[in-house]
mmCIF file of C-alpha atoms in Angstrom:
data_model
loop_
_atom_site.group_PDB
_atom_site.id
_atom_site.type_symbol
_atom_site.label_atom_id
_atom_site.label_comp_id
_atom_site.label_asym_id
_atom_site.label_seq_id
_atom_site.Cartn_x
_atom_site.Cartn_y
_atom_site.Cartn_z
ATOM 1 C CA UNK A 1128 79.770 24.349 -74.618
ATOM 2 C CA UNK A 1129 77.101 24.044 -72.102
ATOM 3 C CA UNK A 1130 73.328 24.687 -73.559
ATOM 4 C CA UNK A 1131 72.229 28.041 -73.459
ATOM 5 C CA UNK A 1132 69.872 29.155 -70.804
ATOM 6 C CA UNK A 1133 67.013 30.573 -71.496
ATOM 7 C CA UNK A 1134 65.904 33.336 -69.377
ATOM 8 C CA UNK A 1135 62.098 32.604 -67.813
ATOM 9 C CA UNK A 1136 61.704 36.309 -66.774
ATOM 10 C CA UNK A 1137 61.283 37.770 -63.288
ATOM 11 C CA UNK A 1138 61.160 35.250 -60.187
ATOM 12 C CA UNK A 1139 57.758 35.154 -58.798
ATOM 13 C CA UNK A 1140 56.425 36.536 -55.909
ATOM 14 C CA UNK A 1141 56.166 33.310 -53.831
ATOM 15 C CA UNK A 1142 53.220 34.739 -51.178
ATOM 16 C CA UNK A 1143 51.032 35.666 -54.413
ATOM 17 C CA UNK A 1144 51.346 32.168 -55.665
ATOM 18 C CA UNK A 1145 50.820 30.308 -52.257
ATOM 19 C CA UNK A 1146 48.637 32.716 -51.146
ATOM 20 C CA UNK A 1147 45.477 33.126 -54.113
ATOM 21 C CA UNK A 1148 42.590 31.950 -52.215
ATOM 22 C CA UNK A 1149 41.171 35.159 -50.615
ATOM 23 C CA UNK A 1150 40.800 35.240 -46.916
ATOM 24 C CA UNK A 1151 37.488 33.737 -45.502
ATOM 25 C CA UNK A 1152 34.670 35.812 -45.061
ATOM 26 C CA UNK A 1153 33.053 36.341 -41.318
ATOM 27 C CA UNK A 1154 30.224 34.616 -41.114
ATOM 28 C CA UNK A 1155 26.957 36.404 -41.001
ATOM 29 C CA UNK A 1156 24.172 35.905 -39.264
ATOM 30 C CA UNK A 1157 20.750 35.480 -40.799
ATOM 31 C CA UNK A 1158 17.936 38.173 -39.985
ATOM 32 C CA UNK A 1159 14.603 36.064 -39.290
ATOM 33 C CA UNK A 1160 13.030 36.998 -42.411
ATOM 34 C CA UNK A 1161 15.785 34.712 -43.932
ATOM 35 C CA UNK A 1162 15.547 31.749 -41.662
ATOM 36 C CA UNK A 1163 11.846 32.085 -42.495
ATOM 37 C CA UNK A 1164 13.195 31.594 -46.316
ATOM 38 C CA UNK A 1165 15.707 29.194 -45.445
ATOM 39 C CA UNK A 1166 12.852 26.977 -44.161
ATOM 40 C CA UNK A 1167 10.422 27.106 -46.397
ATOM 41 C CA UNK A 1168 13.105 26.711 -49.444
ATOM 42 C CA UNK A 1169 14.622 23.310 -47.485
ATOM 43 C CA UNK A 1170 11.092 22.160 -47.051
ATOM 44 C CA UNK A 1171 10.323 22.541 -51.053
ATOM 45 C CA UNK A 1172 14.017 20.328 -51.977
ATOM 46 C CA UNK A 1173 12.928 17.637 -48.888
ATOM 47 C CA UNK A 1174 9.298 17.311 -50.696
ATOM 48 C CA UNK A 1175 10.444 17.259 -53.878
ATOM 49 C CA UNK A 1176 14.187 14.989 -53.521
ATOM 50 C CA UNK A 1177 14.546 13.770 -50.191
ATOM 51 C CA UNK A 1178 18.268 14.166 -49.851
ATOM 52 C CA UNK A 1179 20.455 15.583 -46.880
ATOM 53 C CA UNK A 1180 20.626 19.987 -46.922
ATOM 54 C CA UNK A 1181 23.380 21.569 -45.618
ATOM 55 C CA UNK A 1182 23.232 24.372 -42.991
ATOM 56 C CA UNK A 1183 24.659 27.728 -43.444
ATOM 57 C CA UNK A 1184 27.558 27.948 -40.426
ATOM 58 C CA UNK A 1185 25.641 30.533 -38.815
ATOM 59 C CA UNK A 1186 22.695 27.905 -37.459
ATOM 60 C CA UNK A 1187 25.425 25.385 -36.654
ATOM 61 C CA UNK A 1188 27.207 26.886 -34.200
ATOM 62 C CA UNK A 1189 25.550 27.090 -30.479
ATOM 63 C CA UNK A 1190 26.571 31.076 -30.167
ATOM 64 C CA UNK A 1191 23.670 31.718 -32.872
ATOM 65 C CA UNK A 1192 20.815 30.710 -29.988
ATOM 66 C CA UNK A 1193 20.744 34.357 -28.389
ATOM 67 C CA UNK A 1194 20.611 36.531 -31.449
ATOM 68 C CA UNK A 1195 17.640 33.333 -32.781
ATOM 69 C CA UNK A 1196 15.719 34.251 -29.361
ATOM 70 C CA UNK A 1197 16.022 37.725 -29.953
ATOM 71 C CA UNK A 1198 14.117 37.668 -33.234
ATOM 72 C CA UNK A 1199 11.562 36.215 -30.804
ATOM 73 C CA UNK A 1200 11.180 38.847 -28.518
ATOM 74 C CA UNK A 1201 11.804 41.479 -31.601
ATOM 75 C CA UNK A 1202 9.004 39.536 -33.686
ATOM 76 C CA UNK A 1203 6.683 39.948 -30.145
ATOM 77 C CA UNK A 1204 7.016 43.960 -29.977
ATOM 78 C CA UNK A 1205 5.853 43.949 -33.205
ATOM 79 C CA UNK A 1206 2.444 45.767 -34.650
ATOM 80 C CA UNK A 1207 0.864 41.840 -35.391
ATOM 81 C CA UNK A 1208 3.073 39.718 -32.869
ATOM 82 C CA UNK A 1209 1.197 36.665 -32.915
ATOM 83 C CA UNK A 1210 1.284 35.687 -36.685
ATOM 84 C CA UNK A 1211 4.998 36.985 -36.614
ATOM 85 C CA UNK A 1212 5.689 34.995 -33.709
ATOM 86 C CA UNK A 1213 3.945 32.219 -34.988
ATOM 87 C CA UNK A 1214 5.459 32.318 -38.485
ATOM 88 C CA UNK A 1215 9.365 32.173 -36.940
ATOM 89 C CA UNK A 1216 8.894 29.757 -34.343
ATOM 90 C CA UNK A 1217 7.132 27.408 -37.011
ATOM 91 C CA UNK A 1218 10.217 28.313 -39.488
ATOM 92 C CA UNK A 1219 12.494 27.116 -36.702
ATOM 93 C CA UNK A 1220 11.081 23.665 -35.843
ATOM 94 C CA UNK A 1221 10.784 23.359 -39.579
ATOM 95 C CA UNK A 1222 14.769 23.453 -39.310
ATOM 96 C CA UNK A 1223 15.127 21.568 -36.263
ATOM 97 C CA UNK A 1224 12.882 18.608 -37.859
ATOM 98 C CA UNK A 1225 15.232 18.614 -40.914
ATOM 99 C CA UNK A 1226 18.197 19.165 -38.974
ATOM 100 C CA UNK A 1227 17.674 17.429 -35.419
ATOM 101 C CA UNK A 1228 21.395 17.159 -34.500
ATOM 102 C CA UNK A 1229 22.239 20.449 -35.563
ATOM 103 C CA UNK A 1230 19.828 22.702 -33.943
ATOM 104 C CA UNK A 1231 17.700 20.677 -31.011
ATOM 105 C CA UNK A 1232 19.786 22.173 -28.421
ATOM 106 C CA UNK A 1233 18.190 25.107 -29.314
ATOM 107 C CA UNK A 1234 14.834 23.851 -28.070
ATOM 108 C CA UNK A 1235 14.700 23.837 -24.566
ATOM 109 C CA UNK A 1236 15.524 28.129 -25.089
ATOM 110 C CA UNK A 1237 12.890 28.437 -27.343
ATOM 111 C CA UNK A 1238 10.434 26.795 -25.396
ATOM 112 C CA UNK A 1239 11.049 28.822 -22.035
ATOM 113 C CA UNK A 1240 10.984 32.105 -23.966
ATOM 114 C CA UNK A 1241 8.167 31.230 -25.223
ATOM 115 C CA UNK A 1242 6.469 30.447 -22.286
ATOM 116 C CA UNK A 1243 7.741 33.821 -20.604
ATOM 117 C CA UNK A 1244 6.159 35.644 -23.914
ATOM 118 C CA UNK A 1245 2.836 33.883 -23.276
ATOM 119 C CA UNK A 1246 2.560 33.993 -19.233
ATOM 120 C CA UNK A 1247 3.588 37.810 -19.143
ATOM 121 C CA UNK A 1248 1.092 38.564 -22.126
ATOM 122 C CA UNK A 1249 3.663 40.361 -24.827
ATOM 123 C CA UNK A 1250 1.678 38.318 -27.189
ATOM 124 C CA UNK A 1251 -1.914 37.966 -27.653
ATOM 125 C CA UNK A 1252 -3.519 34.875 -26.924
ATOM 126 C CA UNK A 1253 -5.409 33.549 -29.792
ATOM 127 C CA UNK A 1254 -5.273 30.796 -32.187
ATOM 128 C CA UNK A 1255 -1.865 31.717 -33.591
ATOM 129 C CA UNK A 1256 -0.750 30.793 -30.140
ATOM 130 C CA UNK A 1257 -2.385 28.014 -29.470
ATOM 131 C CA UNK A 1258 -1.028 26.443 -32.873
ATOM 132 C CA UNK A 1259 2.298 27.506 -31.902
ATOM 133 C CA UNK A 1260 2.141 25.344 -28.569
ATOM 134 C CA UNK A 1261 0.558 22.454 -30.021
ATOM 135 C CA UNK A 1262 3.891 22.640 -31.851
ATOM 136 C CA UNK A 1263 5.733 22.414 -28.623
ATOM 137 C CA UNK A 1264 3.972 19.677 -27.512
ATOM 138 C CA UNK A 1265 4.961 17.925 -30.448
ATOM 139 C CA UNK A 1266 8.611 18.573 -29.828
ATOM 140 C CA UNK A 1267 8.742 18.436 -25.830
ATOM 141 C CA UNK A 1268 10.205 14.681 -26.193
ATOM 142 C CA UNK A 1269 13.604 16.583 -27.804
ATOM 143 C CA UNK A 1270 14.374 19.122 -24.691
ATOM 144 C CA UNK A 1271 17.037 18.446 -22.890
ATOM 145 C CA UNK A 1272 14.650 16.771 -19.974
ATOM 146 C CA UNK A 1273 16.569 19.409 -16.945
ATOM 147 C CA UNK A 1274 14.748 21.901 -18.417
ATOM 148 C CA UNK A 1275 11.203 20.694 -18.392
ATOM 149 C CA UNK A 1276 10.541 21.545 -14.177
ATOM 150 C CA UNK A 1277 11.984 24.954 -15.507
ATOM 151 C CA UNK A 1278 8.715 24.889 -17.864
ATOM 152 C CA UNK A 1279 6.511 23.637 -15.677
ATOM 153 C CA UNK A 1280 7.058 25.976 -12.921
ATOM 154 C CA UNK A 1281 6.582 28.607 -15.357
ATOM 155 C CA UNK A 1282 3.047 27.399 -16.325
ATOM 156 C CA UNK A 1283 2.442 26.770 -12.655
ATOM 157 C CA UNK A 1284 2.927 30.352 -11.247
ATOM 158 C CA UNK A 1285 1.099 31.864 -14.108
ATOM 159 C CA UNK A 1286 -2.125 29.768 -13.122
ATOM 160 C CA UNK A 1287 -3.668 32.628 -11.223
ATOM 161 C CA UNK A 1288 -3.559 34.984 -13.973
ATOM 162 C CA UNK A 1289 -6.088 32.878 -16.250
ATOM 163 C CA UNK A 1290 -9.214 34.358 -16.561
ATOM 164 C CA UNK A 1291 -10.451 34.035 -20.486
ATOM 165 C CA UNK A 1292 -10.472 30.406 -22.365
ATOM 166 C CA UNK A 1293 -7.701 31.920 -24.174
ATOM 167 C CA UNK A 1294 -5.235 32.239 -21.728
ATOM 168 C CA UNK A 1295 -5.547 28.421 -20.628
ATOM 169 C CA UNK A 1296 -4.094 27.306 -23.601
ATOM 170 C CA UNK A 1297 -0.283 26.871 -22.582
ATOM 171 C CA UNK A 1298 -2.107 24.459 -20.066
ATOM 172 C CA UNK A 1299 -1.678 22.039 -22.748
ATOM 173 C CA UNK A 1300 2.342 21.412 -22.207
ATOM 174 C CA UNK A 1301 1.206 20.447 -18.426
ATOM 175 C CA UNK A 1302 0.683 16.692 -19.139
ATOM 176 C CA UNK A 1303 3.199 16.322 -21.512
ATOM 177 C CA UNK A 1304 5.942 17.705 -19.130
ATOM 178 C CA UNK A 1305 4.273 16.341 -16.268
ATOM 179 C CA UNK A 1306 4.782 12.616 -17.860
ATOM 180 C CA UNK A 1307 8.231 13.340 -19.207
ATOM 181 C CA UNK A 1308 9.117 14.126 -15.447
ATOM 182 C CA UNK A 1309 7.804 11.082 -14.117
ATOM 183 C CA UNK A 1310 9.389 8.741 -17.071
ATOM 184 C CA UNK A 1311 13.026 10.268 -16.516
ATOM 185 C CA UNK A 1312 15.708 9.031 -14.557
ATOM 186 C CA UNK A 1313 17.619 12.162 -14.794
ATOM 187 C CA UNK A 1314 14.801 14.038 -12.441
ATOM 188 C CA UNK A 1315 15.789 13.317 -8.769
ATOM 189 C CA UNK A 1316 12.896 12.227 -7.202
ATOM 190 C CA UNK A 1317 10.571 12.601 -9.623
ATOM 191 C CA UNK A 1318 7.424 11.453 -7.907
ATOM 192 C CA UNK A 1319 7.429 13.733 -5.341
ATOM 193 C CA UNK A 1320 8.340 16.654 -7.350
ATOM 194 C CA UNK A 1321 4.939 15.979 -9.432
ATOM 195 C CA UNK A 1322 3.159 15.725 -6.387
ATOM 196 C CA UNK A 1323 4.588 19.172 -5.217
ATOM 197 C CA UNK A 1324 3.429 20.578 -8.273
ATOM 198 C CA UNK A 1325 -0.285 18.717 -8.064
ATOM 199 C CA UNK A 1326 -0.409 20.401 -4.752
ATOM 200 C CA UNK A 1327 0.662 23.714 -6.157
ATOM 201 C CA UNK A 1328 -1.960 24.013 -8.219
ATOM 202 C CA UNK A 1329 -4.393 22.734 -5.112
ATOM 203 C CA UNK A 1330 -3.004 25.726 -3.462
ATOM 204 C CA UNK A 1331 -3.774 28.675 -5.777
ATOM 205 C CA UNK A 1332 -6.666 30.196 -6.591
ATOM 206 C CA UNK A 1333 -9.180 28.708 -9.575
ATOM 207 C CA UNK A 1334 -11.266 31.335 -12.218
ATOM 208 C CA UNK A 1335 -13.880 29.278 -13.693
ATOM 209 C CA UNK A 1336 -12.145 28.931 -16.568
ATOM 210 C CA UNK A 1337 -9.251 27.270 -15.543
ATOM 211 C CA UNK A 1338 -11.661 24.510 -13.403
ATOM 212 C CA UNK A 1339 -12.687 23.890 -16.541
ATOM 213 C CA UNK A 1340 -9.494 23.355 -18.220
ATOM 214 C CA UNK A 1341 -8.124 21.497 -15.383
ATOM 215 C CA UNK A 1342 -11.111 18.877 -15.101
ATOM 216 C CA UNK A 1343 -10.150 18.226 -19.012
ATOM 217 C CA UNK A 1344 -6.743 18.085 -18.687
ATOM 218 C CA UNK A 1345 -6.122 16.387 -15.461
ATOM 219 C CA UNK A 1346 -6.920 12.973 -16.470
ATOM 220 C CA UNK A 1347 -4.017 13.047 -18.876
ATOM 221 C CA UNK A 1348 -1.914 13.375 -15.266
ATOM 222 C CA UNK A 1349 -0.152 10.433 -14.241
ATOM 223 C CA UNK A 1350 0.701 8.943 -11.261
ATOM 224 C CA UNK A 1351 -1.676 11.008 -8.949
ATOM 225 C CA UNK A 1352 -2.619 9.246 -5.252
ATOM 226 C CA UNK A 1353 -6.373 8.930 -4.085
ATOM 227 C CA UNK A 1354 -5.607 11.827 -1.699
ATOM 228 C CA UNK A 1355 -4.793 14.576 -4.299
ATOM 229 C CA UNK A 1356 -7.551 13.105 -6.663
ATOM 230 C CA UNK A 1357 -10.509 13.173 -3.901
ATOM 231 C CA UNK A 1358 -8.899 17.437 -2.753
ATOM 232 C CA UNK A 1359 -9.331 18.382 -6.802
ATOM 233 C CA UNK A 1360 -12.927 16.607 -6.998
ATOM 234 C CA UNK A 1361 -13.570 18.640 -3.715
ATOM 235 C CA UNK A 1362 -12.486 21.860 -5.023
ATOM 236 C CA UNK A 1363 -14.033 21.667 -8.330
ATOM 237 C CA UNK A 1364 -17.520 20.706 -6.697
ATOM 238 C CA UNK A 1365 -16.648 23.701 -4.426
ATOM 239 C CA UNK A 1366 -16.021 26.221 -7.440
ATOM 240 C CA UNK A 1367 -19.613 24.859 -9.018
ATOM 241 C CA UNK A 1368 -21.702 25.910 -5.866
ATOM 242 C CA UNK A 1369 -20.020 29.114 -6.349
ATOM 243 C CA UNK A 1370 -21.618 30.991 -9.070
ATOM 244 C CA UNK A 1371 -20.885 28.850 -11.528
ATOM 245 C CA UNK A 1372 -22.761 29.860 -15.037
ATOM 246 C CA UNK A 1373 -25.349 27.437 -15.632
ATOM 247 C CA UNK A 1374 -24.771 27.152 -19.144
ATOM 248 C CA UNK A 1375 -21.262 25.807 -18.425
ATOM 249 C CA UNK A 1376 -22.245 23.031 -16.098
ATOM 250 C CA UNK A 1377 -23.438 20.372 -19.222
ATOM 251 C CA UNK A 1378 -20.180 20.306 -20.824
ATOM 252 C CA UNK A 1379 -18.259 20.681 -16.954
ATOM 253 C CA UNK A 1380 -20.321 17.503 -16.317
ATOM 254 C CA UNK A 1381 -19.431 15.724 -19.266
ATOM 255 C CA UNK A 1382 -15.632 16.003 -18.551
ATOM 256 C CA UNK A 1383 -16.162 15.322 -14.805
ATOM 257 C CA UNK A 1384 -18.200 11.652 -16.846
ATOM 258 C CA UNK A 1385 -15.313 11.158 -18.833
ATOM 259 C CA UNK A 1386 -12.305 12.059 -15.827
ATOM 260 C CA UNK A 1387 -14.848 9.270 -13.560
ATOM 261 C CA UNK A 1388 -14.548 6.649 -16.487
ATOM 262 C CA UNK A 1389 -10.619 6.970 -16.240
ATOM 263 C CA UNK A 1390 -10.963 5.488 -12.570
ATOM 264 C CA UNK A 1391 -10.126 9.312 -11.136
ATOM 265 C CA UNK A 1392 -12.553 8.997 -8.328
ATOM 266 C CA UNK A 1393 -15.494 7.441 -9.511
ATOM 267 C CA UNK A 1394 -17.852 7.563 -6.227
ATOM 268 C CA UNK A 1395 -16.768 10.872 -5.432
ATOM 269 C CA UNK A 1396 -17.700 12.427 -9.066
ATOM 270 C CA UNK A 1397 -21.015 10.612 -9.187
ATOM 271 C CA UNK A 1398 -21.534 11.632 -5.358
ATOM 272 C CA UNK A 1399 -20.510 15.143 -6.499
ATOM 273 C CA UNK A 1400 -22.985 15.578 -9.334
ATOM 274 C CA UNK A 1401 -26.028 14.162 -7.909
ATOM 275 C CA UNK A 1402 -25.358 16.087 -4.573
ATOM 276 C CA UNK A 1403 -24.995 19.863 -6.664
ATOM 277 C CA UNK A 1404 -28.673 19.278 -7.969
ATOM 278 C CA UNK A 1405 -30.294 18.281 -4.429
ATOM 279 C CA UNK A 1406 -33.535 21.137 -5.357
ATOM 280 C CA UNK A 1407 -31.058 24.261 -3.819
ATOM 281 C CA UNK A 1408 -30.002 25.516 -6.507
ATOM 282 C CA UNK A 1409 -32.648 27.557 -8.562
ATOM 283 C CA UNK A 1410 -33.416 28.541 -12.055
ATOM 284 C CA UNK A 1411 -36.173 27.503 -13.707
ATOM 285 C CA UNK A 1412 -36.860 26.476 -16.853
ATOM 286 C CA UNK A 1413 -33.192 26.721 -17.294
ATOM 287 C CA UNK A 1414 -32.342 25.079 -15.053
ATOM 288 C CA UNK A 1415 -34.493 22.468 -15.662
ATOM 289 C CA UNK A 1416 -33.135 22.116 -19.193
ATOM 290 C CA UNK A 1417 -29.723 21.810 -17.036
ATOM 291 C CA UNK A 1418 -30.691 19.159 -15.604
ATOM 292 C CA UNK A 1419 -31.969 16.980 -18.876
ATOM 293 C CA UNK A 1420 -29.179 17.420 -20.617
ATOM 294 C CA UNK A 1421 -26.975 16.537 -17.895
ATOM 295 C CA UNK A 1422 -29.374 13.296 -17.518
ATOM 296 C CA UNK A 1423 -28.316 12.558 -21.025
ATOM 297 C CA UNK A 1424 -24.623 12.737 -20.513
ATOM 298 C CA UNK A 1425 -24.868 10.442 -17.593
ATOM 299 C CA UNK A 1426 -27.322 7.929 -19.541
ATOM 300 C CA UNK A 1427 -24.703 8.022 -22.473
ATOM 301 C CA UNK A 1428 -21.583 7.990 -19.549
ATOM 302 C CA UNK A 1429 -23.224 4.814 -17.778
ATOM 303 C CA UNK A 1430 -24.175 2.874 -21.156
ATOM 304 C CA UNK A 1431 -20.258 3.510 -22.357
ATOM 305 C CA UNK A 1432 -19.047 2.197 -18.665
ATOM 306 C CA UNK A 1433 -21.357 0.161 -16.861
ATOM 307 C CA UNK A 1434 -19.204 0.633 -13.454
ATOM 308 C CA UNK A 1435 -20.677 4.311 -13.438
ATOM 309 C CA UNK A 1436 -24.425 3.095 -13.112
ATOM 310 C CA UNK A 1437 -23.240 0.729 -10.346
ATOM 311 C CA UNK A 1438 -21.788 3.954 -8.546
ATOM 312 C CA UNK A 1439 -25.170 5.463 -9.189
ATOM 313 C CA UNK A 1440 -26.566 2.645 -7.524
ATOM 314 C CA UNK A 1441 -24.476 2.201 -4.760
ATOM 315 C CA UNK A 1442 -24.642 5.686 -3.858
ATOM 316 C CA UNK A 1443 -28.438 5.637 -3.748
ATOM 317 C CA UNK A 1444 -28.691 2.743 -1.532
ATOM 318 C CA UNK A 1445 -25.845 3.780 1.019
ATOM 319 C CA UNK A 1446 -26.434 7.618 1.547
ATOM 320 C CA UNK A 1447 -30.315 8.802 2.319
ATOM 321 C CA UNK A 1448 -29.129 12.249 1.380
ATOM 322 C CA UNK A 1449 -28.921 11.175 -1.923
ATOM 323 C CA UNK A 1450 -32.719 10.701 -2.644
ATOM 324 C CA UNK A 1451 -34.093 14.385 -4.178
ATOM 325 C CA UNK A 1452 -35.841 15.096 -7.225
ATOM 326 C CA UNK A 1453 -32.547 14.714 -9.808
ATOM 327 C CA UNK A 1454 -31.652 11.135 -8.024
ATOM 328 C CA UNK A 1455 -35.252 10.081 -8.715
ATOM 329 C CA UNK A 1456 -34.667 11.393 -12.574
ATOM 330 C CA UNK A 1457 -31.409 9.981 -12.395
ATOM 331 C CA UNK A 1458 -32.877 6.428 -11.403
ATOM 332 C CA UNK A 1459 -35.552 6.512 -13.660
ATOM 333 C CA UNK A 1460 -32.916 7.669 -17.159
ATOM 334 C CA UNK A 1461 -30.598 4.672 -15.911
ATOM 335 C CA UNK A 1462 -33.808 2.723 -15.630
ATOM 336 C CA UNK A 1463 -33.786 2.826 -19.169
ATOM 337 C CA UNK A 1464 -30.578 1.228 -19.760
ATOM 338 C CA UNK A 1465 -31.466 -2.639 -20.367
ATOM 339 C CA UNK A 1466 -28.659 -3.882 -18.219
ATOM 340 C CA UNK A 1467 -29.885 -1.787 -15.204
ATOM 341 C CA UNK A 1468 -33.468 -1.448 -15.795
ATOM 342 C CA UNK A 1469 -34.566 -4.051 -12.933
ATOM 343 C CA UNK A 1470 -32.172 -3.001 -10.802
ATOM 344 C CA UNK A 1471 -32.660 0.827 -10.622
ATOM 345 C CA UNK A 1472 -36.028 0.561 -10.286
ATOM 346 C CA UNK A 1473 -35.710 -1.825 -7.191
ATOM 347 C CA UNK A 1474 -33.161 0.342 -5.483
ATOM 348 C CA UNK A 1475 -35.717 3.426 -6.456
ATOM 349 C CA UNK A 1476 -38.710 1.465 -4.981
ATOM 350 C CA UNK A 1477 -36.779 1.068 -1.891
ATOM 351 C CA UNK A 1478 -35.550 4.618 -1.283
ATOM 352 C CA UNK A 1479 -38.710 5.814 -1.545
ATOM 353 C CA UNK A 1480 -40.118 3.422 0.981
ATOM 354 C CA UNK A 1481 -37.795 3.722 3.358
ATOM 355 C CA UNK A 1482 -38.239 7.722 2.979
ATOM 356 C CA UNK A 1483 -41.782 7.397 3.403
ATOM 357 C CA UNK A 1484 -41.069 5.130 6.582
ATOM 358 C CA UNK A 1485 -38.650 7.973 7.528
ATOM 359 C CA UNK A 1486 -41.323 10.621 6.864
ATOM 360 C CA UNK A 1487 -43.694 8.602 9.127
ATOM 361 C CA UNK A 1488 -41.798 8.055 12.111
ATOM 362 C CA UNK A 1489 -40.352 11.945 12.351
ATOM 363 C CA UNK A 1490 -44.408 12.555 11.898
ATOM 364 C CA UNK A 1491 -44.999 10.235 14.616
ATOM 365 C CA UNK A 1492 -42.226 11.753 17.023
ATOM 366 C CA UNK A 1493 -43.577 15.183 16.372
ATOM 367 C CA UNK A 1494 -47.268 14.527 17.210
ATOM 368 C CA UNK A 1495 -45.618 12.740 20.512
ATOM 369 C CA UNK A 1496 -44.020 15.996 21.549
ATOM 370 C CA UNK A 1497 -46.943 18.094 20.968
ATOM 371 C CA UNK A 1498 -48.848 15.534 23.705
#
């Protein structure tokens, strides 16, 4: 007889023993607060074990970017939007620096939010700000290059609208940009698109604040002609005859020093700064204190690069209109210098002569028209 089978009970249900994984959940997305988490926890393990952290699927996938630059704009409407803004956007390059292929596509949208936040003012400009685009600075060599003009333009338009030190601070990406521009070979045309924007900001109206700014920052600029160098040095020589504060020309002077060092128009700034103190401009004691401690920067400018004092010099010797009470101070600080000490003093001897002889013969002529 056959063997006896022995009953296993009731058949199985064959979709609850294929099926006894549970379905997946949606994936859902992280409020800032716990990005904010998410960084600082991944930059604890990377201090402590360097090894590679995984991303949750909600930062991997390109459809996260909007509702990420929302929490930007929702962080900005909030009672203390700088810090918060600060804290999130330093949270997400955090993340993008531990993650680069992952998440650096969502740069070039953080960047022109930010910008927009900044320029239209729906965040305070303070420190937390500036910190936050000295971060972008950092990172500009990671956006998508197409996108940099879009940032630049940005910064460009808003130029008008900066009165206080504070809002001159997103002038920072300007060089940066500027130089990423004129390095790509994506950009078509990328020379004369810099020099559209270098005559852009010739074009629009300068506070004294952003002169100031722009004399620092300008000799970071690449690739600017003699043309659009000698129309700034105009224009910022024009904005000190007009009301500039006293008290800001030492340290305006010192930059203009430092921008003439850099070969950015080395006769004109020279020609510039002795020709602003020609005995016009009143103020007293102030003014005379002004005057000695711009004496100083040039004395310290000229023994740091000799080809300054030769400018001094030169511009003495060529240009009678030169000779007044600061070129004769001027002269006599340079004088100092061992290197020009013989020489300044000759080409001080001789303006003065030939001023005296000048003096003389317009003497002369006038006494002959009185006969």
């Amino acid at each position: 007889m056959p063997p006896a089978t022995v009953p296993t009970g009731p058949p199985k249900n064959r979709s609850a023993t294929t099926n006894h994984h549970p379905p997946p959940a949606q994936t859902r997305p992280l409020t800032d607060v716990e990005i904010i988490q998410l960084a600082q926890h991944h930059h604890r393990l990377i201090s402590s074990q360097p090894a590679p952290l995984h991303l949750q699927p909600f930062l991997l996938s390109e459809s996260s970017h909007p509702i990420l630059i929302s929490y930007l704009h929702s962080r900005a409407a909030s009672v203390n939007p700088t810090p918060a803004v600060a804290e999130y956007v330093s949270a997400l390059f955090s993340l993008i620096s531990h993650h680069p292929s992952a998440l650096s596509s969502l740069l070039p949208s953080l960047l022109l939010s930010y910008i927009s936040l900044f320029t239209s003012r729906k965040i305070p400009h303070d420190h937390h700000s500036l910190s936050t685009l000295q971060l972008f600075v950092v990172h500009l060599d990671s956006i998508e290059i197409a996108k940099i003009p879009e940032a630049i333009d940005l910064i460009i338009l808003y130029l008008p609208d900066v009165k206080d030190l504070e809002d001159a601070h997103v002038l920072i990406l300007l060089p940066k940009c500027l130089e990423l521009v004129r390095m790509s070979n994506e950009i078509e045309k990328p020379i004369e698109y810099i020099n559209s924007v270098i005559d852009s900001l010739l074009k629009c109206e300068w506070s004294k604040v952003l002169l100031v700014k722009l004399v620092e920052i300008i000799r970071d600029f690449s690739c600017i002609d003699k043309w659009r160098k000698r129309e700034f040095l105009e224009k910022v020589f024009n904005g000190m005859r007009n009301n500039f504060e006293m008290q800001d020309l030492p340290g305006l002077v010192y930059q203009l020093l430092v921008l003439a060092s850099k070969d950015f128009g080395k006769r004109e700034v020279i020609e510039g700064i002795v020709l602003y103190f020609d005995g016009k401009i009143k103020g007293g004691s102030i003014m005379r204190q002004v005057e000695g401690t711009v004496l100083l920067h040039v004395n310290f400018a000229v023994k740091q690069d000799p080809s300054l004092g030769l400018e001094v010099l030169g511009l003495v010797r060529s240009d009678s209109r030169a000779l007044n009470h600061f070129t004769i101070a001027l002269l006599l600080s340079v004088a100092r210098i061992r290197r020009f000490s013989e020489s300044a003093i000759g080409v001080l001897r001789t303006a003065l002569f030939n001023a005296y002889k000048d003096y003389n013969f317009a003497r002369q002529a006038e006494c002959d028209w009185d006969v």
